JSON list of C-alpha atoms in Angstrom, two decimals:
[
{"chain": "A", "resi": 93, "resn": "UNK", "atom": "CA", "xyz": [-10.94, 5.43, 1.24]},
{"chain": "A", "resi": 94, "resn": "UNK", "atom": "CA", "xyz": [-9.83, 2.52, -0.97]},
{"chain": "A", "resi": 95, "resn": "UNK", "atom": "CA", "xyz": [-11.80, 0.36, -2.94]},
{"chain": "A", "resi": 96, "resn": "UNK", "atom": "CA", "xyz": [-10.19, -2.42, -4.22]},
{"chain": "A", "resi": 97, "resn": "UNK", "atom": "CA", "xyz": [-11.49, -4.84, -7.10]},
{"chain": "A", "resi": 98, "resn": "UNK", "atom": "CA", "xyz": [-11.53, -7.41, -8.88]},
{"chain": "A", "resi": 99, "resn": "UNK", "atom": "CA", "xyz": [-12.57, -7.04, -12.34]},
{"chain": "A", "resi": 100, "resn": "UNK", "atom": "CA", "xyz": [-11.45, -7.63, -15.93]},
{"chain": "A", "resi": 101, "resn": "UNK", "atom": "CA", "xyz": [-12.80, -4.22, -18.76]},
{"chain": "A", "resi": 102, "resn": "UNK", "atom": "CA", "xyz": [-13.16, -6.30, -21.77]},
{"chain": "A", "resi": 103, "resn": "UNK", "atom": "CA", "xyz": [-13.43, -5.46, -25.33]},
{"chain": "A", "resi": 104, "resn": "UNK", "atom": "CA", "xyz": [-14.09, -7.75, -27.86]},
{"chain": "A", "resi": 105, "resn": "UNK", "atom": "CA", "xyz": [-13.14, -8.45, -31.34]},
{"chain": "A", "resi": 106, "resn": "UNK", "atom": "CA", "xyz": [-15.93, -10.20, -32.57]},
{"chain": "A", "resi": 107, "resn": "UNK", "atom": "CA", "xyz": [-14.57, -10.85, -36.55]},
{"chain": "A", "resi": 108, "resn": "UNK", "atom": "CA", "xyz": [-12.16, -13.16, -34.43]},
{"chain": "A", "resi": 109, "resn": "UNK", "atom": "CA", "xyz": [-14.54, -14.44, -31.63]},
{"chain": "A", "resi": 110, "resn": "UNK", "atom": "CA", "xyz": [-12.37, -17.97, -30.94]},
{"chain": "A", "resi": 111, "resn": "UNK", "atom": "CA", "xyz": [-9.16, -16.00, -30.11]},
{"chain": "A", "resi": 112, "resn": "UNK", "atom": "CA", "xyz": [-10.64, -13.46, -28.15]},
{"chain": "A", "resi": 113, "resn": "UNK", "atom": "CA", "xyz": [-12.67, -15.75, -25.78]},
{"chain": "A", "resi": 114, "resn": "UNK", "atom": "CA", "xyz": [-9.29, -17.88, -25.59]},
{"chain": "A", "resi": 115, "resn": "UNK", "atom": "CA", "xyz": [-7.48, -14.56, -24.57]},
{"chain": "A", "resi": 116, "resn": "UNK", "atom": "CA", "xyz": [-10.53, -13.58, -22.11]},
{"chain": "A", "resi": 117, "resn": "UNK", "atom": "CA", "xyz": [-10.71, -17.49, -20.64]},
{"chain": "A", "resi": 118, "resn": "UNK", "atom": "CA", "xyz": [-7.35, -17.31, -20.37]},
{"chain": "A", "resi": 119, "resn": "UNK", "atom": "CA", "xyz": [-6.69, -14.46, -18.36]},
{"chain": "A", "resi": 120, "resn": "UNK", "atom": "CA", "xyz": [-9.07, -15.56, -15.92]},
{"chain": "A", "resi": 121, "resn": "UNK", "atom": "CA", "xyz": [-7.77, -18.63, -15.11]},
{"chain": "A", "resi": 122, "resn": "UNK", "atom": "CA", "xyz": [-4.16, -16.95, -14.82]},
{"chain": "A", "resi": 123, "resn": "UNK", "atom": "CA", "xyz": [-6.33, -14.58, -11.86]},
{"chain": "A", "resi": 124, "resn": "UNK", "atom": "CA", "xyz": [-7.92, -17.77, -10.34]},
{"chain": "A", "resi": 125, "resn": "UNK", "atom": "CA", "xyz": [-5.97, -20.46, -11.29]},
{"chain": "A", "resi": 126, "resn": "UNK", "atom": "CA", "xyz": [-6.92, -22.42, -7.79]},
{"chain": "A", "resi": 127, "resn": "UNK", "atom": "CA", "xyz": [-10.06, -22.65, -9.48]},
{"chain": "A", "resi": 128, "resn": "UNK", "atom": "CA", "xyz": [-8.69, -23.55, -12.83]},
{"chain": "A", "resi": 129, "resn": "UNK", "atom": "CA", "xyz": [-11.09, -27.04, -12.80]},
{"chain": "A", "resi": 130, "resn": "UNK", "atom": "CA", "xyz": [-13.97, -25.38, -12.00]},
{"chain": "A", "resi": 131, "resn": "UNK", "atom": "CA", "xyz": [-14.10, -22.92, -14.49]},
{"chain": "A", "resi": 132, "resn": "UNK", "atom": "CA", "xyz": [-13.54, -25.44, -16.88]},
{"chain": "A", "resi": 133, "resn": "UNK", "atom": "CA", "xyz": [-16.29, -27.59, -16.17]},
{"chain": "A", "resi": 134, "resn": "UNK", "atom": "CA", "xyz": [-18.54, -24.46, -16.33]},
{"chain": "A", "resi": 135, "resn": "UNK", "atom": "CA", "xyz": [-16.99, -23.47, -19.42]},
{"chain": "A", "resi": 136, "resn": "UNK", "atom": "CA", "xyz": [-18.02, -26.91, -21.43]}
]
């Protein structure tokens, strides 16, 4: 049987903590980006 899902395996960087949240932020907006707004406004 299949499973199918959505999910993002993250590793950080954390000596360069800016660029990799802008990477990780980033990539999910490219997955959602009909909800592009709203994870902005949760974001700030």
């Amino acid at each position: 049987m299949a499973k199918i899902k959505s999910a993002l395996d993250i590793q950080m960087d954390l000596t360069r903590p800016v660029e990799e949240l802008t990477e990780v932020i980033s990539a999910v907006i490219a997955s959602l980006p009909h909800k592009r707004k709203e994870i902005w406004i949760g974001y700030t």
